[in-house]
Coordinates of C-alpha atoms in Angstrom, one line a residue:
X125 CA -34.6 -1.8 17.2
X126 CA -32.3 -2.3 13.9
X127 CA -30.1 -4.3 13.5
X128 CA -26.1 -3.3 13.4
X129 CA -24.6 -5.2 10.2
X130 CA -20.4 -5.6 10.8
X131 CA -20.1 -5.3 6.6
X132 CA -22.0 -2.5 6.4
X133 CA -20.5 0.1 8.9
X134 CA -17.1 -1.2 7.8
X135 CA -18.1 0.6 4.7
X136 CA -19.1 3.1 6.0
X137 CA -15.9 4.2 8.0
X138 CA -13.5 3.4 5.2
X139 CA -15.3 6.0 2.9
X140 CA -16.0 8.6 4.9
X141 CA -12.7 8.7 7.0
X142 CA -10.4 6.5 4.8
X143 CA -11.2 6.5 1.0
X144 CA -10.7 3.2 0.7
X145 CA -11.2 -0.6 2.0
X146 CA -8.0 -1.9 3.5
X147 CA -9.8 -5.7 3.6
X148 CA -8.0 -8.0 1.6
X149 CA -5.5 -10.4 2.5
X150 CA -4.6 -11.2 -0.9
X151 CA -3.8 -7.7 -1.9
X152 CA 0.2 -7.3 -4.0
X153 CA 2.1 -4.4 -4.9
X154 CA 0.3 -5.2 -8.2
X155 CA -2.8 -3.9 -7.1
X156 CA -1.4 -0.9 -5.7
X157 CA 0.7 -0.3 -9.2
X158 CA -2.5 -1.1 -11.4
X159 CA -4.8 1.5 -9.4
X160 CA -2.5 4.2 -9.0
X161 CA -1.3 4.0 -13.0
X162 CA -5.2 3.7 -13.9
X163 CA -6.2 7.0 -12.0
X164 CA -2.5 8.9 -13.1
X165 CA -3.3 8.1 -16.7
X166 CA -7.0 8.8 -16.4
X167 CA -8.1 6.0 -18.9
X168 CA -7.8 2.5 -19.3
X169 CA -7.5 0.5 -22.3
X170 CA -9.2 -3.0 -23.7
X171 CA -6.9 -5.4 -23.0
X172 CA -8.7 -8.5 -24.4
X173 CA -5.8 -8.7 -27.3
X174 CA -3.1 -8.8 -24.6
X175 CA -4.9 -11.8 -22.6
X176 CA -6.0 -13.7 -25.4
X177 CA -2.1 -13.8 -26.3
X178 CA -0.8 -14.1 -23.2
X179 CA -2.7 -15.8 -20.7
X180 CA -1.7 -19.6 -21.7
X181 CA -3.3 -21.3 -18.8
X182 CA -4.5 -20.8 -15.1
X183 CA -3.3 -22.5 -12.0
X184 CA -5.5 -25.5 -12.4
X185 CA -4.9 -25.9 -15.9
X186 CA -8.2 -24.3 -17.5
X187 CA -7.9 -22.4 -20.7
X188 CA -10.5 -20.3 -21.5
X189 CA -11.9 -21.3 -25.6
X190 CA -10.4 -18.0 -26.6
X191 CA -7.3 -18.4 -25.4
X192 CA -6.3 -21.9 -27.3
X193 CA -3.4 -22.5 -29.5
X194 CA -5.8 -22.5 -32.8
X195 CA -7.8 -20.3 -31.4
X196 CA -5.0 -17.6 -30.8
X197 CA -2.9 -18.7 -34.3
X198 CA -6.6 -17.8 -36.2
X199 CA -6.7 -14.5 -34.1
X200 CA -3.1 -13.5 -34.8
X201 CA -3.6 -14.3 -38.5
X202 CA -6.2 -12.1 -38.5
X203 CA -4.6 -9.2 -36.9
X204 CA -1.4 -9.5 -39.5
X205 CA 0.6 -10.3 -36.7
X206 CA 1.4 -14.0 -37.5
X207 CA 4.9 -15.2 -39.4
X208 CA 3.5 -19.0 -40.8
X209 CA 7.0 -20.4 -40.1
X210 CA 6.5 -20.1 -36.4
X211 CA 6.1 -23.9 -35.3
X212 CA 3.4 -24.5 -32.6
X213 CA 6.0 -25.6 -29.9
X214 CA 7.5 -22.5 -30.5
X215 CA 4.7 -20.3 -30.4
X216 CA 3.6 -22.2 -26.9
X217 CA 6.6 -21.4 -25.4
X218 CA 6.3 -18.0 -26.7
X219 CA 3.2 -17.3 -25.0
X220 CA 4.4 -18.8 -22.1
X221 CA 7.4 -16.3 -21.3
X222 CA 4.3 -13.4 -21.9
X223 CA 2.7 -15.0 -19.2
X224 CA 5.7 -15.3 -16.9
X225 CA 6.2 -11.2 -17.7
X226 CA 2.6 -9.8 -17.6
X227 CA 1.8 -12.4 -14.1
X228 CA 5.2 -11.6 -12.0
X229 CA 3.4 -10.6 -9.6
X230 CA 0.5 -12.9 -9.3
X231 CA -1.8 -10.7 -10.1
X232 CA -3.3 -12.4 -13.4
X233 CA -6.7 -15.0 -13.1
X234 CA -9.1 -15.7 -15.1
X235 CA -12.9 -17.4 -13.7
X236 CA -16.1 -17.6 -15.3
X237 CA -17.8 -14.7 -13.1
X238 CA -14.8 -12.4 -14.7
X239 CA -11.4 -12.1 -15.1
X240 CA -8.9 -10.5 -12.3
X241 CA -6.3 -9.3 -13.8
X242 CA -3.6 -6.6 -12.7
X243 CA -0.9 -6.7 -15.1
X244 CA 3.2 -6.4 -14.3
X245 CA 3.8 -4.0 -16.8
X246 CA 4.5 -0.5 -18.3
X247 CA 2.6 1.2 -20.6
X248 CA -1.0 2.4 -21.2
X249 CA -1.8 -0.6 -22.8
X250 CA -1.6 -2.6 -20.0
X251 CA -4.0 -0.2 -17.5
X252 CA -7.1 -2.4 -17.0
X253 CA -10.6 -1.4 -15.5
X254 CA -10.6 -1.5 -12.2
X255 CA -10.6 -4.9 -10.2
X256 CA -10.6 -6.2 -6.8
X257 CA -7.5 -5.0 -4.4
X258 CA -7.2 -2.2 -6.7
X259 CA -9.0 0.5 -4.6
X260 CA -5.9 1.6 -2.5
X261 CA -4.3 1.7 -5.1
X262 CA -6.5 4.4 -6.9
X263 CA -6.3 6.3 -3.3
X264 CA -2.6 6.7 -3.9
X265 CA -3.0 7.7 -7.2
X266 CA -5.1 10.3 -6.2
X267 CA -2.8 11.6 -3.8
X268 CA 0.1 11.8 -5.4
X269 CA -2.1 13.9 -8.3
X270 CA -2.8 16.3 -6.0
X271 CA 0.3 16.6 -4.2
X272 CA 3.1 15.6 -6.0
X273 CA 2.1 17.2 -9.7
X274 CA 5.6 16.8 -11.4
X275 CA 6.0 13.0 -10.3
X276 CA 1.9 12.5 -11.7
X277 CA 3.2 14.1 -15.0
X278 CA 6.4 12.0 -15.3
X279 CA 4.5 8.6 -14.8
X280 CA 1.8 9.5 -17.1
X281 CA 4.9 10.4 -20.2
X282 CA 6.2 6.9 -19.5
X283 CA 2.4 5.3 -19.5
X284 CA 2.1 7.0 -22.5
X285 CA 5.4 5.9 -24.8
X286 CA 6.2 2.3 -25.9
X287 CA 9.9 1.9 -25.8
X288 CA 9.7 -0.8 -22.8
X289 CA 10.7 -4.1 -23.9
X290 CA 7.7 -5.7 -22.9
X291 CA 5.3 -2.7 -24.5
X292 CA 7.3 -3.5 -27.6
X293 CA 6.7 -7.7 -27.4
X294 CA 2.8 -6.6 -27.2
X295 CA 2.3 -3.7 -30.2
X296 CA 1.3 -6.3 -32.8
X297 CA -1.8 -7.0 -31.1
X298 CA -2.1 -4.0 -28.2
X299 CA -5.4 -1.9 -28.7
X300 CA -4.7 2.1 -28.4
X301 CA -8.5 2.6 -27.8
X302 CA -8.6 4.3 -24.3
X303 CA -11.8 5.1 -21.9
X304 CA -12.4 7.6 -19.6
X305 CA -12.3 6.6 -15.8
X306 CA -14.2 8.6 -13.3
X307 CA -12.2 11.2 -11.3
X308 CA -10.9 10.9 -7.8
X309 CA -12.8 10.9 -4.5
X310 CA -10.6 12.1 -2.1
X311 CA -13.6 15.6 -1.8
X312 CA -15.7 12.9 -0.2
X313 CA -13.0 11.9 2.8
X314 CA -13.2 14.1 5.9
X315 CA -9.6 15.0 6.8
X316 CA -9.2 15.9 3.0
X317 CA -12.2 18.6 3.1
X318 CA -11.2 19.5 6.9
X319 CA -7.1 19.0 7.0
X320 CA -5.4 19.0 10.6
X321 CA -1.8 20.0 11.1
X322 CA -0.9 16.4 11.4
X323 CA -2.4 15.9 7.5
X324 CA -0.8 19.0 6.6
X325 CA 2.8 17.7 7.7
X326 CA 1.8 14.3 6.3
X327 CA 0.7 16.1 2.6
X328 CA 3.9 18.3 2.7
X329 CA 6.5 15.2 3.3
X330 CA 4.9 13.7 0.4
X331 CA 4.8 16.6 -1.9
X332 CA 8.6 17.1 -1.0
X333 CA 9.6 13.5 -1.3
X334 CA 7.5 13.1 -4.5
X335 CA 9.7 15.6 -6.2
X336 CA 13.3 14.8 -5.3
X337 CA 11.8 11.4 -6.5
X338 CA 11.2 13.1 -9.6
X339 CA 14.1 14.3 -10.3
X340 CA 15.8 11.3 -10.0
X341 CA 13.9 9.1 -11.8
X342 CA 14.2 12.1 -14.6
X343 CA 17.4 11.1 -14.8
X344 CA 17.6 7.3 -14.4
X345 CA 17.6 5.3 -18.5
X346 CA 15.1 2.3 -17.5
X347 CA 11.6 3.4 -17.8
X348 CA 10.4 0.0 -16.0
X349 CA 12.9 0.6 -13.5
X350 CA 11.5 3.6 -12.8
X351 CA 7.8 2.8 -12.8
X352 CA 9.2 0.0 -9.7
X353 CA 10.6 2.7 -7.5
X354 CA 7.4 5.1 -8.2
X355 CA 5.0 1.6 -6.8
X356 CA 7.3 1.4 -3.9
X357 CA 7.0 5.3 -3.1
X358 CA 2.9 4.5 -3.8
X359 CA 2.9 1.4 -1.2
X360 CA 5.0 3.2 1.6
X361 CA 2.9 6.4 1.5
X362 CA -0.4 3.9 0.9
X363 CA 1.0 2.4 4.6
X364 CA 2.7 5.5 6.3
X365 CA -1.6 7.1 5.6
X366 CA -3.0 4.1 7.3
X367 CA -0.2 4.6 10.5
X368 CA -1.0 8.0 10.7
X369 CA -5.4 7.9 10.9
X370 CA -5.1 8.3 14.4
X371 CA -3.3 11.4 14.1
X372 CA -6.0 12.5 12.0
X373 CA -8.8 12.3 13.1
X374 CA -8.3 11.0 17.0
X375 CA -5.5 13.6 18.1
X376 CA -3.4 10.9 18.7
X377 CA 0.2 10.8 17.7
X378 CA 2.8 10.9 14.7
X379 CA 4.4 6.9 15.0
X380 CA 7.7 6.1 14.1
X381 CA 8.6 3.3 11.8
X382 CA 11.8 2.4 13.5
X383 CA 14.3 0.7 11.1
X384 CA 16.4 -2.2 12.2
X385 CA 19.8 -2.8 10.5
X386 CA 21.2 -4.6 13.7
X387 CA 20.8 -8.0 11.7
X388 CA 19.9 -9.9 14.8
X389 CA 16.5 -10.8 16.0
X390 CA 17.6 -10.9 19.5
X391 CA 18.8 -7.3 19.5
X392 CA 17.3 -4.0 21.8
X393 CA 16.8 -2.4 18.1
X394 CA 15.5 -5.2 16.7
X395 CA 12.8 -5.8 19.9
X396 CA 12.2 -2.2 19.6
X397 CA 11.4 -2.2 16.5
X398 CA 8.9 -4.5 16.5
X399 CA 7.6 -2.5 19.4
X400 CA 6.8 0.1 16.9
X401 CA 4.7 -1.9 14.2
X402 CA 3.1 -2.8 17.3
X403 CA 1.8 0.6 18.2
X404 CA 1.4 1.6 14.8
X405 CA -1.1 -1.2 14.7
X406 CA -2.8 -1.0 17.9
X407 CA -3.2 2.9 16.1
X408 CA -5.3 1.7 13.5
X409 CA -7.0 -0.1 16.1
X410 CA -8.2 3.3 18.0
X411 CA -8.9 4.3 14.9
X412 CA -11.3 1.6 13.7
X413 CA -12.9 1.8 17.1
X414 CA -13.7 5.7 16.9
X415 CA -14.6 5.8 13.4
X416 CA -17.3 3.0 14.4
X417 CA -18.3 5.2 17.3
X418 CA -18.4 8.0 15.0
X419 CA -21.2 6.2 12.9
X420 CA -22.9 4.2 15.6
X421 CA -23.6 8.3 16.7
X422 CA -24.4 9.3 13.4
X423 CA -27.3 6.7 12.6
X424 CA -28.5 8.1 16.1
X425 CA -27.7 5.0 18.3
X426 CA -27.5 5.9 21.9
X427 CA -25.6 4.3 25.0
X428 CA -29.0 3.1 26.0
X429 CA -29.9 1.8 22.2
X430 CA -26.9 -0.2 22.3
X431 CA -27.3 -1.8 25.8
X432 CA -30.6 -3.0 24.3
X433 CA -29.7 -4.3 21.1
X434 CA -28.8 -7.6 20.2
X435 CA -25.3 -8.5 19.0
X436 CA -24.6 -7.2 15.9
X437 CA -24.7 -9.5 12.3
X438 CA -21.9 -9.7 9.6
X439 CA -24.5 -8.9 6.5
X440 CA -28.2 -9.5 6.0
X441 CA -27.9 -13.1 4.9
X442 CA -26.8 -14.0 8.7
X443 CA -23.9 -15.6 7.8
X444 CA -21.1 -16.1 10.2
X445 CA -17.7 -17.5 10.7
X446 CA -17.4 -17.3 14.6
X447 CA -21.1 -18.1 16.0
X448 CA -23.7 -16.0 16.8
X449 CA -23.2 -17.3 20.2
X450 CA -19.7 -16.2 20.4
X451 CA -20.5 -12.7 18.6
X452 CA -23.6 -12.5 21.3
X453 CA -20.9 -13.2 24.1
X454 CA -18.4 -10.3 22.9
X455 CA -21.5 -7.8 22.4
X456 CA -22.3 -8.9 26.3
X457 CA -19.1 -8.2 27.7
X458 CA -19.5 -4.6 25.5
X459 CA -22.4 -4.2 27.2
X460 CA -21.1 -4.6 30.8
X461 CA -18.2 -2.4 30.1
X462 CA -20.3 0.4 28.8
X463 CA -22.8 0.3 31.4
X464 CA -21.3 3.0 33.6
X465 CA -19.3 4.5 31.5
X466 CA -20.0 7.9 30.0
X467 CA -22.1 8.7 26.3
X468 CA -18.8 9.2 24.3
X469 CA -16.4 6.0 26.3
X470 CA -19.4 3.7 25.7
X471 CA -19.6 4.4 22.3
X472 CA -15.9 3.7 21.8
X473 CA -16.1 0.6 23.8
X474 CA -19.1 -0.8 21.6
X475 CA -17.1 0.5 18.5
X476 CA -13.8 -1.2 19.6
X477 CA -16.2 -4.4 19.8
X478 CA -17.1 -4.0 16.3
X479 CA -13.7 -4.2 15.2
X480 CA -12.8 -6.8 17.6
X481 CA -15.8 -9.0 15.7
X482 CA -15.3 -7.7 12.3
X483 CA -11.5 -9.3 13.3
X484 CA -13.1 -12.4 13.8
X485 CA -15.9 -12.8 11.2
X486 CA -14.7 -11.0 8.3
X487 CA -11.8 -12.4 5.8
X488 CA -9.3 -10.0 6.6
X489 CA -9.0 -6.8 8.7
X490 CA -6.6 -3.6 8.0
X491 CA -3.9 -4.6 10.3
X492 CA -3.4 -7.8 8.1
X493 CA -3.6 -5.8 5.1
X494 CA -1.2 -4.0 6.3
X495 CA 1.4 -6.3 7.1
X496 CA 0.4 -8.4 3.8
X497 CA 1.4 -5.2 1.6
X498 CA 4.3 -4.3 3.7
X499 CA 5.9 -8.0 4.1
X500 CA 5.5 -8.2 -0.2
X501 CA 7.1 -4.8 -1.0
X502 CA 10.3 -5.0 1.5
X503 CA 9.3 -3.4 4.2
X504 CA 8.4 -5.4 7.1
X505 CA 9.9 -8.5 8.1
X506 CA 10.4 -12.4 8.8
X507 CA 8.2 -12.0 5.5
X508 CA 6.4 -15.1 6.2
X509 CA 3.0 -15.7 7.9
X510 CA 3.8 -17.1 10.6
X511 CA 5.5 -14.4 12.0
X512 CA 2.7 -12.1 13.3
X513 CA 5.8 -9.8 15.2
X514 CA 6.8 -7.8 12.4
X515 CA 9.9 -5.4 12.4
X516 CA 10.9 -2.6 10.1
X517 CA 13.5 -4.3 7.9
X518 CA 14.2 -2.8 4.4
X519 CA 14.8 -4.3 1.4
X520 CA 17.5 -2.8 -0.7
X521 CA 14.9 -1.7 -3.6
X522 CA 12.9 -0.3 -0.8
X523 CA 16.1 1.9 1.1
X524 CA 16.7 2.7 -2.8
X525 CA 13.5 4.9 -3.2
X526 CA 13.8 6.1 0.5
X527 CA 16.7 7.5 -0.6
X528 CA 16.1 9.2 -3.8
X529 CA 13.1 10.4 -1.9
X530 CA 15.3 12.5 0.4
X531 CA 19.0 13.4 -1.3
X532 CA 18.4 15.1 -4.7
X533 CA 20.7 14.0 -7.5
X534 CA 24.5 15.3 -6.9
X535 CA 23.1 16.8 -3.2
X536 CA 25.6 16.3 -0.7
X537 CA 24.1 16.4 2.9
X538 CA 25.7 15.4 6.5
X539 CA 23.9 12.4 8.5
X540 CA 21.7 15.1 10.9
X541 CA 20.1 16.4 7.5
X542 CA 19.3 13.1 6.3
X543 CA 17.5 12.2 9.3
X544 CA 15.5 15.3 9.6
X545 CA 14.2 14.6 6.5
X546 CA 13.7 11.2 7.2
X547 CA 11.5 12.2 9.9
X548 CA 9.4 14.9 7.9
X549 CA 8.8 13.0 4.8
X550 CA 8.4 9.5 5.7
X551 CA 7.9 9.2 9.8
X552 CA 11.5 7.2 10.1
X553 CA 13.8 6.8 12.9
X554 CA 17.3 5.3 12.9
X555 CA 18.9 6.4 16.0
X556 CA 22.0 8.4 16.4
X557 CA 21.6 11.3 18.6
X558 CA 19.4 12.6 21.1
X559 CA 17.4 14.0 18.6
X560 CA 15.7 10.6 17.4
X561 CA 15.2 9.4 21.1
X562 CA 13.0 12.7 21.7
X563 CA 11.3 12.4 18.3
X564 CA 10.4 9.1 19.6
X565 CA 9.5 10.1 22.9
X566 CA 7.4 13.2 21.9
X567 CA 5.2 10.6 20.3
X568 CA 4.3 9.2 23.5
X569 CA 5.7 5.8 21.8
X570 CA 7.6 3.0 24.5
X571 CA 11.1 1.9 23.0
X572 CA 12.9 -0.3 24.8
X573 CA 16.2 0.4 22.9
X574 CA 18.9 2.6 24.4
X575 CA 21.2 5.4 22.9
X576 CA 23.8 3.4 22.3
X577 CA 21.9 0.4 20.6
X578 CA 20.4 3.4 18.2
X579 CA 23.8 4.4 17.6
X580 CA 25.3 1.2 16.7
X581 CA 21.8 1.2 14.6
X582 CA 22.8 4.4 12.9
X583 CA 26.3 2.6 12.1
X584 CA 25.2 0.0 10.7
X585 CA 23.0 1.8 8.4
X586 CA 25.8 4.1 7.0
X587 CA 27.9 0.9 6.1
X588 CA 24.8 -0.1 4.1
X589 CA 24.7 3.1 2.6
X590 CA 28.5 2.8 1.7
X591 CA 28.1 -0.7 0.3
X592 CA 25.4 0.3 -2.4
X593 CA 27.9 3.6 -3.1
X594 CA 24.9 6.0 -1.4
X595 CA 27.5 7.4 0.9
X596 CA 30.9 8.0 2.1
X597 CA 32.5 7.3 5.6
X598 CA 34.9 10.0 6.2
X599 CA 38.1 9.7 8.0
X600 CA 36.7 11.8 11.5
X601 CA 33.7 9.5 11.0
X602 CA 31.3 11.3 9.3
X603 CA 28.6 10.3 7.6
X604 CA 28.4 11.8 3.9
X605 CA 25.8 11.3 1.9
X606 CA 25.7 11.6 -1.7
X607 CA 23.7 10.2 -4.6
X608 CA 24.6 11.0 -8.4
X609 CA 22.5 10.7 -11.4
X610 CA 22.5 9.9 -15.3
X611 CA 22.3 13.2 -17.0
X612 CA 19.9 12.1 -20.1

């Protein structure tokens, strides 16, 4: 009987059902910025002059030939873009600060089998073709085409000028020749073709968030400013999507990213908070698990196939990180599990084992990438590694785009507004009334916290939104919010 390969249904379920590989461990808000930009624009550029200027050395000190100090004084001369009184030492150092600029995020290597590069920067003539990480980020971009068209157009103006500072260090040697990329896939992903009411929610709290986002970055001076806030609105829809694919396709429920401004570890919010990653990832677990049953069903695999097969393989070349003997134990434990189940609960118990391997064999799964994506962009914290409890704990930069995402420019609104739209556009709960603690338990989500603790929560996030001059405390203790803007 054939032989089930871990890689290979992996695929399979993230294009069907996701629309793209949420695998690596290594992925940075780079990647997501690089993707989305490459698919909003449409095109990306050769950006061999930029690296032969910029990239000065790797981590380990190699420098590719082309990329030498004579070999990149000969090339500048060349291009016309050389003054002959710049000293070498000078022009080093030069090229050094580019590097610094281009690789802020780490997102910039270079290898004999082909560079890697996802550049920190603002313009069309930085979009690269497409390279590993950058998949998700292409998803987003695709998403917020279709559903947020005024926020697409916006970005694509601002790829399109070169008044940025570091657009302006490169147009000596930046090439304007564009190619075409191939258009989106999200026709090819189920719940796009065959949208639920949970997808339809999820669609229309991006669609209105994307445009009071517009309007504010319409009005804010720094174009690189703004292209920031627009890759932190791309990472927290790129994570709220990968929360909500049990709701999609598995009927489950709507999570709620609880925030925690209680500033104490120890705290009910704080515990409760990490409650809720916790679900949201034992979500994506169910998910994983169906979608695997889904294609174990689809390639015509049977309860009584499976309870015959061998333990399944992580790719033809029999590789393996674990042990077949450990992978052969897990598939036997599936096997007396499923025995007297039911068709449809055996297949979910043999596909929960597939993610349970894949967990173990492969080099990352999408609960990792998850909390690596969300720990770099401000979202989740401790931000380190060794913390595998995450809880929702903002950065400033990310509450700033929340924010502009829900209170248009000179809108005043009363705290009960702002957390309804809190709710519909991005799936958050502070606390404050009753309202939040049914939103919470209408989810069928178990939070420890009480009323009051969600209330002091509340409190303390209205004195953040006073300190960064978001809101106003009013003498009978309401809540005002109110954000202005720069009228261009």
């Amino acid at each position: 009987m054939e032989t089930i390969y871990l890689k290979e249904i992996r695929k399979q379920v993230d294009k069907r059902f996701v629309g793209f590989g949420p695998n690596g461990s290594a992925v940075k808000p780079v990647h997501i910025y690089s993707g989305a930009s490459r698919i909003i624009y449409g095109e990306s550029v050769d950006t061999q002059n930029i690296k032969r200027l910029s990239y000065v050395t790797g981590s380990k000190g190699e420098v590719p030939k082309s990329n030498t100090l004579d070999s990149v004084k000969e090339f500048l001369r060349e291009s016309d873009a050389l003054d002959e009184g710049i000293q070498d030492d000078d022009l080093t150092s030069f090229r050094n600060l580019l590097q610094k600029l281009l690789d802020a995020d780490n997102g910039v290597f270079y290898s004999v089998n082909g560079d890697l590069v996802s550049y920190t920067a603002g313009s069309k003539y930085f979009i690269t073709n497409y390279v590993m990480y950058e998949d998700a980020g292409e998803f987003v971009g695709s998403l917020i085409n279709k559903c947020c068209p005024e926020l697409r157009k916006h970005i694509k103006d601002i790829l399109d000028s070169e008044n940025d500072p570091i657009s302006i260090l490169f147009l000596p040697v930046a090439e304007a020749n564009t190619k075409a990329i191939a258009s989106d896939h999200l026709d090819e992903i189920e719940i796009f073709t065959s949208p639920n009411d949970e997808f339809n929610d999820f669609t229309t709290g991006i669609a209105d968030a994307g445009k009071c986002l517009y309007k504010h970055l319409c009005n804010h001076p720094n174009q690189l400013t703004q292209l920031r806030i627009f890759n932190f609105f791309c990472i927290y829809v790129l994570i709220r999507y990968l929360a909500s694919l049990e709701s999609f396709y598995c009927e489950g429920k709507k999570r709620p990213f609880l925030l925690d401004f209680s500033d104490e570890a120890s705290s009910s919010v704080a515990q409760a908070s990490v409650m809720s990653y916790t679900q949201i990832h034992r979500a994506i677990s169910r998910f994983y698990s169906w979608g695997y049953a889904q294609c174990l069903k689809e390639e015509g695999m049977t309860k009584a196939d499976l309870l015959e097969i061998d333990a399944p393989m992580l790719d033809k070349k029999g590789k393996t990180k674990v042990g077949k003997v450990d992978l052969s134990r897990m598939w036997d434990l599936a096997k007396a599990d499923a025995k007297e189940l039911p068709e449809e609960d055996a297949l979910l118990v043999f596909g929960a084992t597939i993610y349970d391997m894949l967990a173990l064999e492969a080099s990352s799964h999408p609960v990792v990438y998850l909390r690596q994506l969300g720990t770099h962009a401000g979202l989740l914290y401790p931000p380190t590694n060794f913390h595998v409890n995450k809880r929702f704990v903002i950065s400033q930069d990310m509450l700033e785009m929340i924010m502009r995402s829900c209170v248009e420019p000179n809108e005043s609104l009363v705290a009960t507004e702002l957390k309804d739209r809190l709710w519909n556009r991005f799936g958050i709960v502070i606390g404050g009334d009753e309202i939040d603690m049914e939103r919470i338990h209408v989810t069928g989500s178990i939070i420890s916290a009480d009323a009051d603790s969600l209330r002091n929560n509340f409190a303390h996030f209205s004195e953040t939104l006073e300190a960064i001059n978001f809101a106003d405390i009013m003498a009978d203790g309401i809540l005002q919010i109110r954000l202005g803007g720069v009228s261009k």
